[in-house]
Amino acid sequence: MTSLSDFLAKHQRPLDFDSFSAWLDSLGLSTKTLNQYRLAGSVFWKWAMKHDSHWREHYRDKASPFDNHDLSQTRGNARNDGQHKDFTLAELPKLHAAALNDGHTALADLILLGTYTGARIEELCRLHIENVITVEGVQSFDIVESKTKAGIRVVPIQPALKGVVVGLIDDSTDGYLVPTKGRNKYQIRSDALGKAFGRLKTAQSFGPQHVFHSIRKTVITQLVRADVTGTLIAEVVGHETGTVTFDIYSQGASAKQKFEAISKLPKIAN
């Protein structure tokens, strides 16, 4: 078995969330064993951040690469048979309407936020009011908390979201954009809304292959079909491009370019 340090050295990768996830995928071990590795890594990270000054200095602005991995699913080659499916454009408004019919406006708004940004559920739930900013004249979400370095990004607010964002800001009571009942013991703020979405989609006859993350896949598909370039899509949704030219040297697309891209997403609700 290749150790994590050997894997990082061989592939010239940094110690981050994506690299650790890729290493886990390469092992082909049971979920129980992979979770043991993850927990061991998390314990080490906390110890090093507390007791090793050099480690703390090097990683002071970095999130632990060992946290927030979903290992409940089948990994490796078998995952292809059970991977998440995206929602169709006809299915998303039905989910939004169902949330409204249930009186769950926070969940309905969250569905719209995901539909017009492609952001991860926890990224959305961690947005503060002050994370609604204006860059080069374009009102945008400043996503400053994400599970990956590439996830730290600025996403223009799609025109269809303007009214939703105004309402969320006006109604906020705790400084967060998305209201939620709380967070679980792992400090995941999206926990309650994620579970509510699970109940909602199950009631709408969707199975385990459809989750909130499926909306992210829908967004990427729609951007591809709108002829948005791959590098620009990666910037919008917070993925690395995998190339030194774009990931290291380029300062990225302009706010106007990203706004034009995100504006191509089809409107799914009135």
mmCIF file of C-alpha atoms in Angstrom:
data_model
loop_
_atom_site.group_PDB
_atom_site.id
_atom_site.type_symbol
_atom_site.label_atom_id
_atom_site.label_comp_id
_atom_site.label_asym_id
_atom_site.label_seq_id
_atom_site.Cartn_x
_atom_site.Cartn_y
_atom_site.Cartn_z
ATOM 1 C CA MET A 1 0.000 0.000 0.000
ATOM 2 C CA THR A 2 1.311 3.460 -0.908
ATOM 3 C CA SER A 3 1.548 5.768 2.115
ATOM 4 C CA LEU A 4 0.008 9.216 1.966
ATOM 5 C CA SER A 5 3.414 10.923 1.985
ATOM 6 C CA ASP A 6 4.681 8.692 -0.847
ATOM 7 C CA PHE A 7 1.509 9.359 -2.827
ATOM 8 C CA LEU A 8 1.901 13.125 -2.455
ATOM 9 C CA ALA A 9 5.567 12.991 -3.421
ATOM 10 C CA LYS A 10 4.981 10.724 -6.419
ATOM 11 C CA HIS A 11 2.206 12.879 -7.862
ATOM 12 C CA GLN A 12 3.707 16.185 -6.691
ATOM 13 C CA ARG A 13 0.520 17.143 -4.912
ATOM 14 C CA PRO A 14 0.027 19.346 -1.829
ATOM 15 C CA LEU A 15 -1.569 18.046 1.345
ATOM 16 C CA ASP A 16 -5.134 19.188 0.801
ATOM 17 C CA PHE A 17 -8.676 17.818 0.671
ATOM 18 C CA ASP A 18 -8.543 16.722 -2.979
ATOM 19 C CA SER A 19 -5.168 14.993 -2.602
ATOM 20 C CA PHE A 20 -6.256 13.075 0.496
ATOM 21 C CA SER A 21 -9.488 12.065 -1.242
ATOM 22 C CA ALA A 22 -7.531 10.880 -4.291
ATOM 23 C CA TRP A 23 -5.239 8.846 -2.044
ATOM 24 C CA LEU A 24 -8.217 7.190 -0.345
ATOM 25 C CA ASP A 25 -9.676 6.326 -3.751
ATOM 26 C CA SER A 26 -6.396 4.714 -4.783
ATOM 27 C CA LEU A 27 -6.389 2.310 -1.845
ATOM 28 C CA GLY A 28 -9.444 0.223 -2.724
ATOM 29 C CA LEU A 29 -10.180 -0.498 0.936
ATOM 30 C CA SER A 30 -13.410 -0.808 2.904
ATOM 31 C CA THR A 31 -15.300 2.256 4.080
ATOM 32 C CA LYS A 32 -14.552 1.310 7.694
ATOM 33 C CA THR A 33 -10.800 1.230 7.063
ATOM 34 C CA LEU A 34 -10.863 4.475 5.081
ATOM 35 C CA ASN A 35 -12.711 6.180 7.926
ATOM 36 C CA GLN A 36 -10.026 4.976 10.321
ATOM 37 C CA TYR A 37 -7.374 6.622 8.142
ATOM 38 C CA ARG A 38 -9.423 9.802 7.993
ATOM 39 C CA LEU A 39 -9.892 9.940 11.758
ATOM 40 C CA ALA A 40 -6.201 9.232 12.344
ATOM 41 C CA GLY A 41 -5.301 12.060 9.993
ATOM 42 C CA SER A 42 -7.702 14.405 11.734
ATOM 43 C CA VAL A 43 -6.218 13.609 15.147
ATOM 44 C CA PHE A 44 -2.704 14.173 13.805
ATOM 45 C CA TRP A 45 -3.699 17.488 12.208
ATOM 46 C CA LYS A 46 -5.124 18.813 15.484
ATOM 47 C CA TRP A 47 -2.035 17.680 17.397
ATOM 48 C CA ALA A 48 0.361 19.264 14.871
ATOM 49 C CA MET A 49 -1.567 22.552 14.790
ATOM 50 C CA LYS A 50 -1.313 22.738 18.573
ATOM 51 C CA HIS A 51 2.204 21.484 19.240
ATOM 52 C CA ASP A 52 4.286 21.997 16.075
ATOM 53 C CA SER A 53 5.037 25.671 15.395
ATOM 54 C CA HIS A 54 6.451 25.030 11.917
ATOM 55 C CA TRP A 55 3.381 23.032 10.918
ATOM 56 C CA ARG A 56 1.086 25.692 12.371
ATOM 57 C CA GLU A 57 2.864 28.446 10.476
ATOM 58 C CA HIS A 58 2.742 26.550 7.173
ATOM 59 C CA TYR A 59 -0.917 25.527 7.440
ATOM 60 C CA ARG A 60 -2.351 28.390 9.524
ATOM 61 C CA ASP A 61 -4.770 29.480 6.771
ATOM 62 C CA LYS A 62 -5.621 25.960 5.597
ATOM 63 C CA ALA A 63 -8.593 23.806 6.491
ATOM 64 C CA SER A 64 -7.894 20.282 7.654
ATOM 65 C CA PRO A 65 -7.721 18.012 4.580
ATOM 66 C CA PHE A 66 -9.051 15.133 6.668
ATOM 67 C CA ASP A 67 -12.464 16.622 7.514
ATOM 68 C CA ASN A 68 -15.852 16.511 5.740
ATOM 69 C CA HIS A 69 -15.183 13.454 3.575
ATOM 70 C CA ASP A 70 -18.333 11.483 2.823
ATOM 71 C CA LEU A 71 -17.184 7.874 3.074
ATOM 72 C CA SER A 72 -20.622 6.327 3.379
ATOM 73 C CA GLN A 73 -20.660 5.574 -0.351
ATOM 74 C CA THR A 74 -18.885 2.863 -2.300
ATOM 75 C CA ARG A 75 -15.471 4.086 -3.436
ATOM 76 C CA GLY A 76 -13.179 3.138 -6.298
ATOM 77 C CA ASN A 77 -14.348 1.450 -9.484
ATOM 78 C CA ALA A 78 -17.583 0.221 -7.933
ATOM 79 C CA ARG A 79 -18.631 3.828 -7.361
ATOM 80 C CA ASN A 80 -19.467 4.221 -11.041
ATOM 81 C CA ASP A 81 -22.561 2.074 -10.544
ATOM 82 C CA GLY A 82 -23.868 4.174 -7.676
ATOM 83 C CA GLN A 83 -22.633 7.683 -8.290
ATOM 84 C CA HIS A 84 -24.904 10.668 -7.951
ATOM 85 C CA LYS A 85 -27.201 11.587 -10.812
ATOM 86 C CA ASP A 86 -28.030 15.141 -11.810
ATOM 87 C CA PHE A 87 -31.550 16.550 -11.798
ATOM 88 C CA THR A 88 -33.213 17.512 -15.060
ATOM 89 C CA LEU A 89 -34.395 21.067 -15.676
ATOM 90 C CA ALA A 90 -37.963 19.823 -15.322
ATOM 91 C CA GLU A 91 -37.262 18.235 -11.928
ATOM 92 C CA LEU A 92 -35.674 21.221 -10.197
ATOM 93 C CA PRO A 93 -38.791 23.480 -10.253
ATOM 94 C CA LYS A 94 -40.820 20.569 -8.890
ATOM 95 C CA LEU A 95 -38.452 20.257 -5.928
ATOM 96 C CA HIS A 96 -38.580 24.013 -5.377
ATOM 97 C CA ALA A 97 -42.389 24.038 -5.514
ATOM 98 C CA ALA A 98 -42.589 21.062 -3.148
ATOM 99 C CA ALA A 99 -40.423 22.873 -0.595
ATOM 100 C CA LEU A 100 -42.680 25.919 -0.810
ATOM 101 C CA ASN A 101 -45.796 23.762 -0.474
ATOM 102 C CA ASP A 102 -44.294 22.271 2.696
ATOM 103 C CA GLY A 103 -43.798 25.758 4.062
ATOM 104 C CA HIS A 104 -40.021 25.301 4.059
ATOM 105 C CA THR A 105 -38.998 28.590 2.473
ATOM 106 C CA ALA A 106 -35.385 28.326 3.661
ATOM 107 C CA LEU A 107 -35.007 25.035 1.805
ATOM 108 C CA ALA A 108 -36.763 26.449 -1.271
ATOM 109 C CA ASP A 109 -34.349 29.401 -1.289
ATOM 110 C CA LEU A 110 -31.393 27.054 -0.811
ATOM 111 C CA ILE A 111 -32.492 25.024 -3.844
ATOM 112 C CA LEU A 112 -32.528 28.211 -5.911
ATOM 113 C CA LEU A 113 -29.123 29.265 -4.607
ATOM 114 C CA GLY A 114 -27.692 25.900 -5.617
ATOM 115 C CA THR A 115 -29.413 25.984 -8.991
ATOM 116 C CA TYR A 116 -27.973 29.356 -9.965
ATOM 117 C CA THR A 117 -24.476 29.008 -8.486
ATOM 118 C CA GLY A 118 -23.501 25.334 -8.554
ATOM 119 C CA ALA A 119 -22.115 25.842 -5.046
ATOM 120 C CA ARG A 120 -21.849 23.098 -2.454
ATOM 121 C CA ILE A 121 -24.535 23.078 0.242
ATOM 122 C CA GLU A 122 -22.130 23.885 3.088
ATOM 123 C CA GLU A 123 -20.566 26.723 1.092
ATOM 124 C CA LEU A 124 -24.014 28.281 0.729
ATOM 125 C CA CYS A 125 -24.974 27.777 4.348
ATOM 126 C CA ARG A 126 -21.761 29.470 5.530
ATOM 127 C CA LEU A 127 -22.353 32.650 3.538
ATOM 128 C CA HIS A 128 -22.694 35.770 5.680
ATOM 129 C CA ILE A 129 -24.508 38.930 4.641
ATOM 130 C CA GLU A 130 -21.139 40.642 4.195
ATOM 131 C CA ASN A 131 -20.219 37.922 1.710
ATOM 132 C CA VAL A 132 -22.601 39.589 -0.746
ATOM 133 C CA ILE A 133 -20.146 41.963 -2.398
ATOM 134 C CA THR A 134 -19.751 43.986 -5.569
ATOM 135 C CA VAL A 135 -16.738 43.299 -7.786
ATOM 136 C CA GLU A 136 -16.127 45.400 -10.892
ATOM 137 C CA GLY A 137 -19.759 46.491 -10.738
ATOM 138 C CA VAL A 138 -21.055 42.906 -10.484
ATOM 139 C CA GLN A 139 -22.935 41.838 -7.346
ATOM 140 C CA SER A 140 -21.455 38.522 -6.259
ATOM 141 C CA PHE A 141 -21.123 35.878 -3.541
ATOM 142 C CA ASP A 142 -17.727 35.891 -1.880
ATOM 143 C CA ILE A 143 -17.271 32.229 -0.940
ATOM 144 C CA VAL A 144 -14.525 32.283 1.675
ATOM 145 C CA GLU A 145 -15.177 28.912 3.328
ATOM 146 C CA SER A 146 -14.877 25.775 1.211
ATOM 147 C CA LYS A 147 -13.477 22.270 1.459
ATOM 148 C CA THR A 148 -10.810 22.979 -1.185
ATOM 149 C CA LYS A 149 -8.475 25.839 -2.084
ATOM 150 C CA ALA A 150 -10.125 26.118 -5.501
ATOM 151 C CA GLY A 151 -13.468 26.449 -3.722
ATOM 152 C CA ILE A 152 -12.490 29.863 -2.357
ATOM 153 C CA ARG A 153 -13.935 32.008 -5.114
ATOM 154 C CA VAL A 154 -16.269 34.826 -6.127
ATOM 155 C CA VAL A 155 -19.465 33.821 -7.932
ATOM 156 C CA PRO A 156 -21.642 36.458 -9.623
ATOM 157 C CA ILE A 157 -25.268 36.531 -8.523
ATOM 158 C CA GLN A 158 -27.422 35.248 -11.366
ATOM 159 C CA PRO A 159 -30.201 37.721 -12.303
ATOM 160 C CA ALA A 160 -32.883 35.234 -11.256
ATOM 161 C CA LEU A 161 -31.469 35.290 -7.702
ATOM 162 C CA LYS A 162 -31.553 39.033 -7.123
ATOM 163 C CA GLY A 163 -34.908 39.085 -5.323
ATOM 164 C CA VAL A 164 -34.094 35.981 -3.280
ATOM 165 C CA VAL A 165 -30.837 37.490 -2.043
ATOM 166 C CA VAL A 166 -32.522 40.771 -1.067
ATOM 167 C CA GLY A 167 -35.144 38.847 0.901
ATOM 168 C CA LEU A 168 -32.547 36.683 2.674
ATOM 169 C CA ILE A 169 -30.537 39.746 3.681
ATOM 170 C CA ASP A 170 -33.621 41.560 4.990
ATOM 171 C CA ASP A 171 -34.803 38.526 6.973
ATOM 172 C CA SER A 172 -31.441 37.504 8.452
ATOM 173 C CA THR A 173 -31.346 37.463 12.241
ATOM 174 C CA ASP A 174 -27.856 36.067 12.838
ATOM 175 C CA GLY A 175 -25.734 37.510 10.062
ATOM 176 C CA TYR A 176 -25.936 34.389 7.919
ATOM 177 C CA LEU A 177 -27.601 34.535 4.524
ATOM 178 C CA VAL A 178 -29.324 31.133 4.788
ATOM 179 C CA PRO A 179 -31.306 30.501 7.989
ATOM 180 C CA THR A 180 -30.941 27.108 9.627
ATOM 181 C CA LYS A 181 -31.761 25.569 12.992
ATOM 182 C CA GLY A 182 -28.150 24.863 13.834
ATOM 183 C CA ARG A 183 -25.171 22.650 13.126
ATOM 184 C CA ASN A 184 -24.206 19.130 14.122
ATOM 185 C CA LYS A 185 -21.347 18.073 16.418
ATOM 186 C CA TYR A 186 -18.929 18.398 13.500
ATOM 187 C CA GLN A 187 -19.938 22.059 13.067
ATOM 188 C CA ILE A 188 -21.597 21.374 9.703
ATOM 189 C CA ARG A 189 -24.073 24.231 9.395
ATOM 190 C CA SER A 190 -25.951 22.636 6.489
ATOM 191 C CA ASP A 191 -26.780 19.470 8.437
ATOM 192 C CA ALA A 192 -30.454 20.213 9.183
ATOM 193 C CA LEU A 193 -31.199 21.577 5.706
ATOM 194 C CA GLY A 194 -29.374 18.694 4.066
ATOM 195 C CA LYS A 195 -31.549 16.227 5.962
ATOM 196 C CA ALA A 196 -34.662 18.236 5.081
ATOM 197 C CA PHE A 197 -33.670 18.081 1.419
ATOM 198 C CA GLY A 198 -33.235 14.326 1.773
ATOM 199 C CA ARG A 199 -36.770 13.955 3.088
ATOM 200 C CA LEU A 200 -38.126 16.252 0.390
ATOM 201 C CA LYS A 201 -36.517 14.451 -2.551
ATOM 202 C CA THR A 202 -37.555 11.061 -1.136
ATOM 203 C CA ALA A 203 -41.156 12.275 -0.916
ATOM 204 C CA GLN A 204 -40.837 13.283 -4.564
ATOM 205 C CA SER A 205 -39.793 9.693 -5.444
ATOM 206 C CA PHE A 206 -36.073 10.347 -5.913
ATOM 207 C CA GLY A 207 -33.728 7.613 -4.755
ATOM 208 C CA PRO A 208 -30.289 7.615 -3.094
ATOM 209 C CA GLN A 209 -28.504 8.614 -6.303
ATOM 210 C CA HIS A 210 -30.133 12.057 -6.118
ATOM 211 C CA VAL A 211 -28.812 14.369 -3.390
ATOM 212 C CA PHE A 212 -28.316 18.120 -3.037
ATOM 213 C CA HIS A 213 -24.937 17.739 -4.718
ATOM 214 C CA SER A 214 -26.849 16.521 -7.788
ATOM 215 C CA ILE A 215 -27.887 20.151 -8.365
ATOM 216 C CA ARG A 216 -24.199 21.016 -8.742
ATOM 217 C CA LYS A 217 -23.926 18.410 -11.497
ATOM 218 C CA THR A 218 -26.973 19.902 -13.217
ATOM 219 C CA VAL A 219 -25.375 23.359 -13.181
ATOM 220 C CA ILE A 220 -22.146 22.089 -14.692
ATOM 221 C CA THR A 221 -24.058 20.234 -17.411
ATOM 222 C CA GLN A 222 -26.059 23.344 -18.300
ATOM 223 C CA LEU A 223 -22.939 25.507 -18.461
ATOM 224 C CA VAL A 224 -21.290 22.973 -20.773
ATOM 225 C CA ARG A 225 -24.364 22.977 -23.018
ATOM 226 C CA ALA A 226 -24.310 26.778 -23.052
ATOM 227 C CA ASP A 227 -20.796 26.607 -24.559
ATOM 228 C CA VAL A 228 -19.058 28.028 -21.491
ATOM 229 C CA THR A 229 -15.382 27.059 -21.521
ATOM 230 C CA GLY A 230 -14.152 24.366 -19.160
ATOM 231 C CA THR A 231 -11.745 26.657 -17.327
ATOM 232 C CA LEU A 232 -14.482 29.223 -16.741
ATOM 233 C CA ILE A 233 -16.858 26.538 -15.464
ATOM 234 C CA ALA A 234 -14.143 25.361 -13.072
ATOM 235 C CA GLU A 235 -13.740 28.915 -11.735
ATOM 236 C CA VAL A 236 -17.472 29.306 -11.175
ATOM 237 C CA VAL A 237 -18.006 26.005 -9.355
ATOM 238 C CA GLY A 238 -14.674 25.910 -7.542
ATOM 239 C CA HIS A 239 -12.727 23.135 -9.266
ATOM 240 C CA GLU A 240 -9.056 23.057 -10.156
ATOM 241 C CA THR A 241 -8.397 22.830 -13.895
ATOM 242 C CA GLY A 242 -5.490 20.451 -13.392
ATOM 243 C CA THR A 243 -3.114 22.642 -15.433
ATOM 244 C CA VAL A 244 -0.296 24.804 -14.114
ATOM 245 C CA THR A 245 -1.102 27.530 -16.655
ATOM 246 C CA PHE A 246 -4.570 28.198 -15.263
ATOM 247 C CA ASP A 247 -4.253 27.025 -11.632
ATOM 248 C CA ILE A 248 -0.951 28.753 -10.849
ATOM 249 C CA TYR A 249 -0.231 31.542 -13.303
ATOM 250 C CA SER A 250 -3.606 32.887 -14.390
ATOM 251 C CA GLN A 251 -5.493 35.387 -12.220
ATOM 252 C CA GLY A 252 -8.702 34.043 -13.672
ATOM 253 C CA ALA A 253 -11.665 35.393 -15.560
ATOM 254 C CA SER A 254 -13.071 38.856 -14.981
ATOM 255 C CA ALA A 255 -16.272 39.464 -13.023
ATOM 256 C CA LYS A 256 -17.988 40.334 -16.300
ATOM 257 C CA GLN A 257 -16.922 37.058 -17.918
ATOM 258 C CA LYS A 258 -18.157 35.029 -14.958
ATOM 259 C CA PHE A 259 -21.418 36.986 -14.863
ATOM 260 C CA GLU A 260 -22.028 36.311 -18.560
ATOM 261 C CA ALA A 261 -21.390 32.609 -17.946
ATOM 262 C CA ILE A 262 -23.646 32.282 -14.904
ATOM 263 C CA SER A 263 -26.381 34.261 -16.682
ATOM 264 C CA LYS A 264 -26.642 31.470 -19.249
ATOM 265 C CA LEU A 265 -28.143 29.131 -16.663
ATOM 266 C CA PRO A 266 -31.827 28.543 -17.528
ATOM 267 C CA LYS A 267 -34.481 30.025 -15.254
ATOM 268 C CA ILE A 268 -36.350 27.284 -13.393
ATOM 269 C CA ALA A 269 -38.837 29.192 -11.206
ATOM 270 C CA ASN A 270 -40.829 32.421 -11.191
#
